[in-house]
Amino acid sequence: MNANLKKVIRYFLVLSLTLVLLYLAFRKIDWNEFAKELKSCNYWWIFAAMMTGFVDTLARGFRWRLMLLPIDPKLKRIDCYNAYAVCYLANLAFTRSGEVVRCGMITDNSKVSFKDAMGS
């Protein structure tokens, strides 16, 4: 099997699993009630919560970059932010798996070894 076919199969499997899990998570929701509640909510608080989450992830990524700068002085802020954002997503699937994913992502995008990333 060539590499492109393996990629396509992997993406198809991940997409299928995602759709199944989304269906299981949202199958019992009354969408009319959801729409009614969404119309009556204060959007300012939703925006404030989203911005707080974004700034929190950004700050954590930047702080982690400061810890890793002695190892790789060319480490990019965006790579650290992305690693932290994906870390949070992975933690939704399996507890503490995000730490491993975060270290793996930063290892792929920099000169930081997995051991050094995990130690930080």
Short mmCIF file of C-alpha atoms in Angstrom, two decimals:
data_model
loop_
_atom_site.label_atom_id
_atom_site.label_comp_id
_atom_site.label_asym_id
_atom_site.label_seq_id
_atom_site.Cartn_x
_atom_site.Cartn_y
_atom_site.Cartn_z
CA MET A 1 0.00 0.00 0.00
CA ASN A 2 1.44 3.39 -0.91
CA ALA A 3 1.75 6.30 1.52
CA ASN A 4 -1.06 8.39 -0.04
CA LEU A 5 -3.57 5.56 0.25
CA LYS A 6 -2.62 5.02 3.89
CA LYS A 7 -3.19 8.73 4.55
CA VAL A 8 -6.60 8.66 2.90
CA ILE A 9 -7.64 5.59 4.87
CA ARG A 10 -6.42 7.11 8.13
CA TYR A 11 -8.28 10.39 7.52
CA PHE A 12 -11.42 8.46 6.58
CA LEU A 13 -11.24 6.41 9.78
CA VAL A 14 -10.69 9.49 11.94
CA LEU A 15 -13.55 11.31 10.22
CA SER A 16 -15.84 8.30 10.64
CA LEU A 17 -14.97 7.97 14.32
CA THR A 18 -15.55 11.70 14.81
CA LEU A 19 -18.98 11.54 13.18
CA VAL A 20 -20.01 8.53 15.26
CA LEU A 21 -18.89 10.19 18.49
CA LEU A 22 -20.65 13.45 17.59
CA TYR A 23 -23.84 11.54 16.87
CA LEU A 24 -23.62 9.75 20.22
CA ALA A 25 -22.96 13.00 22.06
CA PHE A 26 -25.78 15.00 20.48
CA ARG A 27 -28.48 12.41 19.73
CA LYS A 28 -30.67 13.24 22.75
CA ILE A 29 -30.61 17.02 22.40
CA ASP A 30 -33.90 18.77 21.75
CA TRP A 31 -32.75 21.20 19.04
CA ASN A 32 -35.87 23.39 19.29
CA GLU A 33 -35.24 23.91 23.01
CA PHE A 34 -31.56 24.54 22.30
CA ALA A 35 -32.40 27.22 19.71
CA LYS A 36 -34.87 28.86 22.12
CA GLU A 37 -32.26 29.01 24.90
CA LEU A 38 -29.59 30.27 22.51
CA LYS A 39 -31.83 33.16 21.46
CA SER A 40 -32.37 34.21 25.05
CA CYS A 41 -28.73 34.12 26.18
CA ASN A 42 -26.41 37.10 26.59
CA TYR A 43 -23.81 36.78 23.81
CA TRP A 44 -21.40 39.04 25.66
CA TRP A 45 -20.73 36.27 28.21
CA ILE A 46 -20.13 33.70 25.48
CA PHE A 47 -17.66 36.04 23.79
CA ALA A 48 -15.95 36.82 27.12
CA ALA A 49 -15.58 33.10 27.90
CA MET A 50 -14.14 32.38 24.46
CA MET A 51 -11.65 35.22 24.70
CA THR A 52 -10.60 34.14 28.20
CA GLY A 53 -9.93 30.62 26.93
CA PHE A 54 -7.96 31.94 23.96
CA VAL A 55 -5.82 34.28 26.08
CA ASP A 56 -5.24 31.52 28.64
CA THR A 57 -4.00 29.08 25.97
CA LEU A 58 -1.88 31.79 24.38
CA ALA A 59 -0.24 32.69 27.71
CA ARG A 60 0.47 29.05 28.54
CA GLY A 61 2.02 28.49 25.12
CA PHE A 62 4.22 31.56 25.48
CA ARG A 63 5.27 30.55 29.00
CA TRP A 64 6.17 27.07 27.79
CA ARG A 65 8.22 28.63 24.99
CA LEU A 66 10.21 30.60 27.57
CA MET A 67 11.07 27.35 29.34
CA LEU A 68 12.17 25.72 26.07
CA LEU A 69 14.14 28.66 24.62
CA PRO A 70 17.47 27.54 26.13
CA ILE A 71 17.10 24.27 24.21
CA ASP A 72 15.95 25.79 20.90
CA PRO A 73 16.40 29.58 20.57
CA LYS A 74 14.50 29.58 17.25
CA LEU A 75 11.35 28.06 18.73
CA LYS A 76 8.26 29.82 17.35
CA ARG A 77 5.43 31.14 19.51
CA ILE A 78 2.81 29.78 17.14
CA ASP A 79 4.20 26.24 17.44
CA CYS A 80 3.93 26.38 21.23
CA TYR A 81 0.41 27.81 21.05
CA ASN A 82 -0.70 25.13 18.57
CA ALA A 83 0.81 22.38 20.71
CA TYR A 84 -1.11 23.64 23.74
CA ALA A 85 -4.38 23.97 21.82
CA VAL A 86 -4.13 20.41 20.49
CA CYS A 87 -3.11 19.26 23.98
CA TYR A 88 -6.44 20.49 25.33
CA LEU A 89 -8.32 18.71 22.53
CA ALA A 90 -6.49 15.44 23.22
CA ASN A 91 -7.30 15.73 26.92
CA LEU A 92 -10.98 15.68 26.00
CA ALA A 93 -10.53 12.20 24.55
CA PHE A 94 -8.22 10.64 27.14
CA THR A 95 -7.11 12.19 30.40
CA ARG A 96 -3.45 13.30 30.37
CA SER A 97 -2.96 12.19 26.77
CA GLY A 98 -2.62 15.84 25.85
CA GLU A 99 0.73 16.10 27.62
CA VAL A 100 2.17 13.42 25.37
CA VAL A 101 0.59 14.94 22.26
CA ARG A 102 1.90 18.41 23.15
CA CYS A 103 5.45 17.12 23.56
CA GLY A 104 5.20 15.12 20.35
CA MET A 105 3.99 18.15 18.39
CA ILE A 106 6.77 20.40 19.63
CA THR A 107 9.34 17.67 18.90
CA ASP A 108 8.13 17.48 15.29
CA ASN A 109 8.38 21.27 14.79
CA SER A 110 11.63 22.10 16.58
CA LYS A 111 14.98 20.86 17.83
CA VAL A 112 13.53 20.12 21.28
CA SER A 113 13.74 16.43 22.16
CA PHE A 114 10.70 14.61 23.50
CA LYS A 115 12.50 14.01 26.77
CA ASP A 116 13.25 17.72 27.24
CA ALA A 117 9.70 18.72 26.31
CA MET A 118 8.22 16.20 28.72
CA GLY A 119 10.55 17.43 31.46
CA SER A 120 9.33 20.98 31.09
#
